[in-house]
Amino acid sequence: MHLVPTQAEVMELLRQTGGLRKGHFEYPNGLHTDEYLQVALTMRHYQSAKILSVGLSRLIRAHADLRAIIPELSIVTPATGGPPGGLRCV
């Protein structure tokens, strides 16, 4: 894996750790989907959390506009929470 993982590598990591869920899910607004992203399941593994956090940090540092609005000392990590209500597994 590279310092910044590719989209395919991130998707594979999510699949391997159970963060990319397959099934039949229903959003609170009634829409349906067959895939659901549950990042918390991936982030519970130290190595996975490290790969995603470092990759995200490097992507942000590579964009001058983003870098300019973030304080010099920042901790960057993918959010593991979500809005209350979430999805229902149908």
mmCIF file of N, CA and C in Angstrom:
data_model
loop_
_atom_site.group_PDB
_atom_site.id
_atom_site.type_symbol
_atom_site.label_atom_id
_atom_site.label_comp_id
_atom_site.label_asym_id
_atom_site.label_seq_id
_atom_site.Cartn_x
_atom_site.Cartn_y
_atom_site.Cartn_z
ATOM 1 N N MET A 1 0.843 -1.176 0.000
ATOM 2 C CA MET A 1 0.000 0.000 0.000
ATOM 3 C C MET A 1 0.889 1.240 0.000
ATOM 4 N N HIS A 2 0.476 2.259 -0.717
ATOM 5 C CA HIS A 2 1.238 3.491 -0.857
ATOM 6 C C HIS A 2 1.030 4.384 0.362
ATOM 7 N N LEU A 3 1.769 5.504 0.409
ATOM 8 C CA LEU A 3 1.567 6.473 1.482
ATOM 9 C C LEU A 3 0.157 7.042 1.434
ATOM 10 N N VAL A 4 -0.375 7.197 0.236
ATOM 11 C CA VAL A 4 -1.776 7.567 0.062
ATOM 12 C C VAL A 4 -2.424 6.409 -0.687
ATOM 13 N N PRO A 5 -3.262 5.618 0.004
ATOM 14 C CA PRO A 5 -3.857 4.463 -0.664
ATOM 15 C C PRO A 5 -4.778 4.879 -1.805
ATOM 16 N N THR A 6 -4.826 4.051 -2.810
ATOM 17 C CA THR A 6 -5.714 4.295 -3.941
ATOM 18 C C THR A 6 -7.159 4.021 -3.511
ATOM 19 N N GLN A 7 -8.089 4.442 -4.342
ATOM 20 C CA GLN A 7 -9.500 4.184 -4.049
ATOM 21 C C GLN A 7 -9.753 2.678 -3.953
ATOM 22 N N ALA A 8 -9.149 1.919 -4.840
ATOM 23 C CA ALA A 8 -9.321 0.456 -4.820
ATOM 24 C C ALA A 8 -8.768 -0.144 -3.533
ATOM 25 N N GLU A 9 -7.625 0.360 -3.070
ATOM 26 C CA GLU A 9 -7.035 -0.145 -1.825
ATOM 27 C C GLU A 9 -7.903 0.198 -0.615
ATOM 28 N N VAL A 10 -8.476 1.389 -0.616
ATOM 29 C CA VAL A 10 -9.368 1.773 0.487
ATOM 30 C C VAL A 10 -10.606 0.889 0.487
ATOM 31 N N MET A 11 -11.188 0.669 -0.673
ATOM 32 C CA MET A 11 -12.381 -0.178 -0.760
ATOM 33 C C MET A 11 -12.078 -1.605 -0.295
ATOM 34 N N GLU A 12 -10.918 -2.131 -0.675
ATOM 35 C CA GLU A 12 -10.530 -3.480 -0.251
ATOM 36 C C GLU A 12 -10.331 -3.530 1.266
ATOM 37 N N LEU A 13 -9.725 -2.507 1.827
ATOM 38 C CA LEU A 13 -9.533 -2.433 3.276
ATOM 39 C C LEU A 13 -10.888 -2.401 3.984
ATOM 40 N N LEU A 14 -11.819 -1.620 3.465
ATOM 41 C CA LEU A 14 -13.162 -1.556 4.048
ATOM 42 C C LEU A 14 -13.859 -2.906 3.962
ATOM 43 N N ARG A 15 -13.713 -3.600 2.838
ATOM 44 C CA ARG A 15 -14.325 -4.933 2.681
ATOM 45 C C ARG A 15 -13.719 -5.933 3.673
ATOM 46 N N GLN A 16 -12.386 -5.941 3.759
ATOM 47 C CA GLN A 16 -11.685 -6.902 4.620
ATOM 48 C C GLN A 16 -12.049 -6.727 6.090
ATOM 49 N N THR A 17 -12.301 -5.511 6.518
ATOM 50 C CA THR A 17 -12.559 -5.227 7.927
ATOM 51 C C THR A 17 -14.047 -5.165 8.262
ATOM 52 N N GLY A 18 -14.904 -5.367 7.262
ATOM 53 C CA GLY A 18 -16.340 -5.342 7.502
ATOM 54 C C GLY A 18 -16.957 -3.957 7.493
ATOM 55 N N GLY A 19 -16.170 -2.937 7.137
ATOM 56 C CA GLY A 19 -16.681 -1.575 7.113
ATOM 57 C C GLY A 19 -17.611 -1.297 5.949
ATOM 58 N N LEU A 20 -17.465 -2.041 4.865
ATOM 59 C CA LEU A 20 -18.377 -1.924 3.726
ATOM 60 C C LEU A 20 -19.363 -3.069 3.836
ATOM 61 N N ARG A 21 -20.584 -2.724 4.204
ATOM 62 C CA ARG A 21 -21.619 -3.726 4.459
ATOM 63 C C ARG A 21 -22.439 -3.979 3.200
ATOM 64 N N LYS A 22 -22.768 -5.219 2.954
ATOM 65 C CA LYS A 22 -23.630 -5.619 1.838
ATOM 66 C C LYS A 22 -24.938 -6.135 2.425
ATOM 67 N N GLY A 23 -26.022 -5.852 1.751
ATOM 68 C CA GLY A 23 -27.324 -6.303 2.223
ATOM 69 C C GLY A 23 -28.395 -5.400 1.657
ATOM 70 N N HIS A 24 -29.477 -5.270 2.410
ATOM 71 C CA HIS A 24 -30.564 -4.377 2.002
ATOM 72 C C HIS A 24 -30.776 -3.408 3.160
ATOM 73 N N PHE A 25 -30.485 -2.134 2.927
ATOM 74 C CA PHE A 25 -30.575 -1.120 3.954
ATOM 75 C C PHE A 25 -31.565 -0.047 3.532
ATOM 76 N N GLU A 26 -32.223 0.548 4.520
ATOM 77 C CA GLU A 26 -33.182 1.612 4.245
ATOM 78 C C GLU A 26 -32.779 2.851 5.037
ATOM 79 N N TYR A 27 -32.626 3.975 4.324
ATOM 80 C CA TYR A 27 -32.351 5.248 4.962
ATOM 81 C C TYR A 27 -33.605 5.744 5.669
ATOM 82 N N PRO A 28 -33.443 6.632 6.662
ATOM 83 C CA PRO A 28 -34.617 7.188 7.343
ATOM 84 C C PRO A 28 -35.603 7.882 6.388
ATOM 85 N N ASN A 29 -35.116 8.386 5.244
ATOM 86 C CA ASN A 29 -36.013 9.062 4.294
ATOM 87 C C ASN A 29 -36.724 8.085 3.359
ATOM 88 N N GLY A 30 -36.511 6.778 3.562
ATOM 89 C CA GLY A 30 -37.206 5.774 2.770
ATOM 90 C C GLY A 30 -36.425 5.238 1.583
ATOM 91 N N LEU A 31 -35.314 5.861 1.211
ATOM 92 C CA LEU A 31 -34.493 5.347 0.105
ATOM 93 C C LEU A 31 -33.821 4.047 0.524
ATOM 94 N N HIS A 32 -33.542 3.194 -0.445
ATOM 95 C CA HIS A 32 -32.933 1.892 -0.186
ATOM 96 C C HIS A 32 -31.563 1.809 -0.852
ATOM 97 N N THR A 33 -30.694 0.989 -0.302
ATOM 98 C CA THR A 33 -29.368 0.759 -0.871
ATOM 99 C C THR A 33 -28.933 -0.672 -0.577
ATOM 100 N N ASP A 34 -28.014 -1.197 -1.381
ATOM 101 C CA ASP A 34 -27.499 -2.543 -1.130
ATOM 102 C C ASP A 34 -26.110 -2.519 -0.507
ATOM 103 N N GLU A 35 -25.557 -1.306 -0.322
ATOM 104 C CA GLU A 35 -24.258 -1.155 0.347
ATOM 105 C C GLU A 35 -24.366 -0.057 1.394
ATOM 106 N N TYR A 36 -23.626 -0.221 2.471
ATOM 107 C CA TYR A 36 -23.635 0.748 3.555
ATOM 108 C C TYR A 36 -22.226 0.826 4.123
ATOM 109 N N LEU A 37 -21.742 2.022 4.331
ATOM 110 C CA LEU A 37 -20.395 2.231 4.847
ATOM 111 C C LEU A 37 -20.455 2.450 6.350
ATOM 112 N N GLN A 38 -19.821 1.582 7.107
ATOM 113 C CA GLN A 38 -19.771 1.681 8.554
ATOM 114 C C GLN A 38 -18.293 1.760 8.956
ATOM 115 N N VAL A 39 -17.751 2.981 8.885
ATOM 116 C CA VAL A 39 -16.320 3.225 9.078
ATOM 117 C C VAL A 39 -15.843 2.766 10.447
ATOM 118 N N ALA A 40 -16.696 2.838 11.460
ATOM 119 C CA ALA A 40 -16.288 2.446 12.812
ATOM 120 C C ALA A 40 -15.776 1.007 12.859
ATOM 121 N N LEU A 41 -16.334 0.130 12.033
ATOM 122 C CA LEU A 41 -15.874 -1.265 12.010
ATOM 123 C C LEU A 41 -14.460 -1.375 11.466
ATOM 124 N N THR A 42 -14.097 -0.504 10.543
ATOM 125 C CA THR A 42 -12.738 -0.498 10.005
ATOM 126 C C THR A 42 -11.784 0.184 10.978
ATOM 127 N N MET A 43 -12.228 1.283 11.574
ATOM 128 C CA MET A 43 -11.366 2.077 12.452
ATOM 129 C C MET A 43 -11.041 1.383 13.775
ATOM 130 N N ARG A 44 -11.730 0.309 14.109
ATOM 131 C CA ARG A 44 -11.423 -0.396 15.358
ATOM 132 C C ARG A 44 -10.110 -1.166 15.268
ATOM 133 N N HIS A 45 -9.598 -1.331 14.049
ATOM 134 C CA HIS A 45 -8.313 -2.006 13.833
ATOM 135 C C HIS A 45 -7.219 -0.940 13.713
ATOM 136 N N TYR A 46 -6.227 -1.004 14.578
ATOM 137 C CA TYR A 46 -5.187 0.027 14.632
ATOM 138 C C TYR A 46 -4.535 0.256 13.268
ATOM 139 N N GLN A 47 -4.118 -0.796 12.611
ATOM 140 C CA GLN A 47 -3.398 -0.652 11.341
ATOM 141 C C GLN A 47 -4.292 -0.010 10.272
ATOM 142 N N SER A 48 -5.545 -0.392 10.240
ATOM 143 C CA SER A 48 -6.478 0.202 9.274
ATOM 144 C C SER A 48 -6.700 1.677 9.567
ATOM 145 N N ALA A 49 -6.896 2.008 10.830
ATOM 146 C CA ALA A 49 -7.085 3.409 11.230
ATOM 147 C C ALA A 49 -5.855 4.239 10.866
ATOM 148 N N LYS A 50 -4.681 3.659 11.068
ATOM 149 C CA LYS A 50 -3.431 4.356 10.746
ATOM 150 C C LYS A 50 -3.328 4.610 9.240
ATOM 151 N N ILE A 51 -3.620 3.604 8.441
ATOM 152 C CA ILE A 51 -3.536 3.743 6.979
ATOM 153 C C ILE A 51 -4.486 4.836 6.488
ATOM 154 N N LEU A 52 -5.728 4.810 6.955
ATOM 155 C CA LEU A 52 -6.713 5.795 6.500
ATOM 156 C C LEU A 52 -6.397 7.195 7.009
ATOM 157 N N SER A 53 -5.966 7.302 8.262
ATOM 158 C CA SER A 53 -5.660 8.612 8.839
ATOM 159 C C SER A 53 -4.439 9.254 8.176
ATOM 160 N N VAL A 54 -3.383 8.481 7.989
ATOM 161 C CA VAL A 54 -2.179 9.012 7.346
ATOM 162 C C VAL A 54 -2.474 9.393 5.898
ATOM 163 N N GLY A 55 -3.215 8.550 5.199
ATOM 164 C CA GLY A 55 -3.571 8.856 3.813
ATOM 165 C C GLY A 55 -4.389 10.129 3.709
ATOM 166 N N LEU A 56 -5.381 10.284 4.588
ATOM 167 C CA LEU A 56 -6.211 11.490 4.586
ATOM 168 C C LEU A 56 -5.369 12.722 4.904
ATOM 169 N N SER A 57 -4.499 12.612 5.878
ATOM 170 C CA SER A 57 -3.623 13.722 6.246
ATOM 171 C C SER A 57 -2.730 14.137 5.082
ATOM 172 N N ARG A 58 -2.179 13.168 4.384
ATOM 173 C CA ARG A 58 -1.311 13.472 3.242
ATOM 174 C C ARG A 58 -2.092 14.113 2.092
ATOM 175 N N LEU A 59 -3.310 13.663 1.865
ATOM 176 C CA LEU A 59 -4.140 14.275 0.819
ATOM 177 C C LEU A 59 -4.439 15.733 1.149
ATOM 178 N N ILE A 60 -4.754 16.001 2.399
ATOM 179 C CA ILE A 60 -5.042 17.381 2.803
ATOM 180 C C ILE A 60 -3.797 18.250 2.675
ATOM 181 N N ARG A 61 -2.654 17.732 3.098
ATOM 182 C CA ARG A 61 -1.412 18.513 3.005
ATOM 183 C C ARG A 61 -1.013 18.781 1.559
ATOM 184 N N ALA A 62 -1.477 17.958 0.636
ATOM 185 C CA ALA A 62 -1.124 18.135 -0.769
ATOM 186 C C ALA A 62 -1.922 19.254 -1.434
ATOM 187 N N HIS A 63 -2.981 19.732 -0.793
ATOM 188 C CA HIS A 63 -3.826 20.786 -1.358
ATOM 189 C C HIS A 63 -3.606 22.077 -0.571
ATOM 190 N N ALA A 64 -2.997 23.044 -1.211
ATOM 191 C CA ALA A 64 -2.650 24.313 -0.546
ATOM 192 C C ALA A 64 -3.875 25.029 0.010
ATOM 193 N N ASP A 65 -4.995 25.010 -0.702
ATOM 194 C CA ASP A 65 -6.199 25.701 -0.225
ATOM 195 C C ASP A 65 -6.702 25.099 1.086
ATOM 196 N N LEU A 66 -6.713 23.780 1.168
ATOM 197 C CA LEU A 66 -7.138 23.125 2.401
ATOM 198 C C LEU A 66 -6.139 23.367 3.523
ATOM 199 N N ARG A 67 -4.877 23.260 3.189
ATOM 200 C CA ARG A 67 -3.820 23.461 4.179
ATOM 201 C C ARG A 67 -3.903 24.851 4.798
ATOM 202 N N ALA A 68 -4.284 25.843 3.995
ATOM 203 C CA ALA A 68 -4.330 27.223 4.465
ATOM 204 C C ALA A 68 -5.420 27.445 5.514
ATOM 205 N N ILE A 69 -6.482 26.659 5.496
ATOM 206 C CA ILE A 69 -7.565 26.885 6.451
ATOM 207 C C ILE A 69 -7.486 25.987 7.686
ATOM 208 N N ILE A 70 -6.528 25.073 7.717
ATOM 209 C CA ILE A 70 -6.361 24.184 8.857
ATOM 210 C C ILE A 70 -5.182 24.691 9.683
ATOM 211 N N PRO A 71 -5.368 24.807 11.010
ATOM 212 C CA PRO A 71 -4.254 25.264 11.853
ATOM 213 C C PRO A 71 -3.019 24.392 11.645
ATOM 214 N N GLU A 72 -1.869 24.973 11.939
ATOM 215 C CA GLU A 72 -0.605 24.267 11.711
ATOM 216 C C GLU A 72 -0.541 22.947 12.464
ATOM 217 N N LEU A 73 -1.064 22.910 13.673
ATOM 218 C CA LEU A 73 -1.056 21.678 14.453
ATOM 219 C C LEU A 73 -2.477 21.121 14.455
ATOM 220 N N SER A 74 -2.699 20.073 13.696
ATOM 221 C CA SER A 74 -4.023 19.464 13.588
ATOM 222 C C SER A 74 -3.895 17.956 13.612
ATOM 223 N N ILE A 75 -4.915 17.319 14.097
ATOM 224 C CA ILE A 75 -5.003 15.868 14.043
ATOM 225 C C ILE A 75 -6.109 15.567 13.038
ATOM 226 N N VAL A 76 -5.778 14.793 12.024
ATOM 227 C CA VAL A 76 -6.736 14.481 10.964
ATOM 228 C C VAL A 76 -7.038 12.997 11.015
ATOM 229 N N THR A 77 -8.317 12.674 11.082
ATOM 230 C CA THR A 77 -8.735 11.283 11.069
ATOM 231 C C THR A 77 -10.133 11.188 10.477
ATOM 232 N N PRO A 78 -10.453 10.109 9.794
ATOM 233 C CA PRO A 78 -11.827 9.939 9.308
ATOM 234 C C PRO A 78 -12.782 9.875 10.495
ATOM 235 N N ALA A 79 -13.942 10.477 10.368
ATOM 236 C CA ALA A 79 -14.940 10.447 11.430
ATOM 237 C C ALA A 79 -15.502 9.044 11.567
ATOM 238 N N THR A 80 -15.685 8.600 12.791
ATOM 239 C CA THR A 80 -16.219 7.258 13.012
ATOM 240 C C THR A 80 -17.688 7.295 13.412
ATOM 241 N N GLY A 81 -18.211 8.472 13.682
ATOM 242 C CA GLY A 81 -19.611 8.587 14.077
ATOM 243 C C GLY A 81 -20.474 8.990 12.909
ATOM 244 N N GLY A 82 -21.738 9.094 13.162
ATOM 245 C CA GLY A 82 -22.657 9.519 12.123
ATOM 246 C C GLY A 82 -23.879 10.136 12.754
ATOM 247 N N PRO A 83 -24.768 10.654 11.953
ATOM 248 C CA PRO A 83 -25.968 11.259 12.504
ATOM 249 C C PRO A 83 -26.864 10.205 13.157
ATOM 250 N N PRO A 84 -27.577 10.582 14.212
ATOM 251 C CA PRO A 84 -28.494 9.637 14.848
ATOM 252 C C PRO A 84 -29.539 9.162 13.843
ATOM 253 N N GLY A 85 -29.997 7.981 14.014
ATOM 254 C CA GLY A 85 -31.032 7.444 13.118
ATOM 255 C C GLY A 85 -30.442 6.447 12.146
ATOM 256 N N GLY A 86 -29.361 6.821 11.487
ATOM 257 C CA GLY A 86 -28.657 5.923 10.583
ATOM 258 C C GLY A 86 -29.553 5.160 9.627
ATOM 259 N N LEU A 87 -29.126 3.976 9.297
ATOM 260 C CA LEU A 87 -29.877 3.119 8.368
ATOM 261 C C LEU A 87 -30.527 1.969 9.129
ATOM 262 N N ARG A 88 -31.544 1.443 8.539
ATOM 263 C CA ARG A 88 -32.153 0.219 9.033
ATOM 264 C C ARG A 88 -31.767 -0.907 8.102
ATOM 265 N N CYS A 89 -31.420 -2.031 8.667
ATOM 266 C CA CYS A 89 -31.177 -3.218 7.857
ATOM 267 C C CYS A 89 -32.528 -3.881 7.649
ATOM 268 N N VAL A 90 -32.916 -4.043 6.396
ATOM 269 C CA VAL A 90 -34.246 -4.578 6.085
ATOM 270 C C VAL A 90 -34.120 -6.036 5.692
#
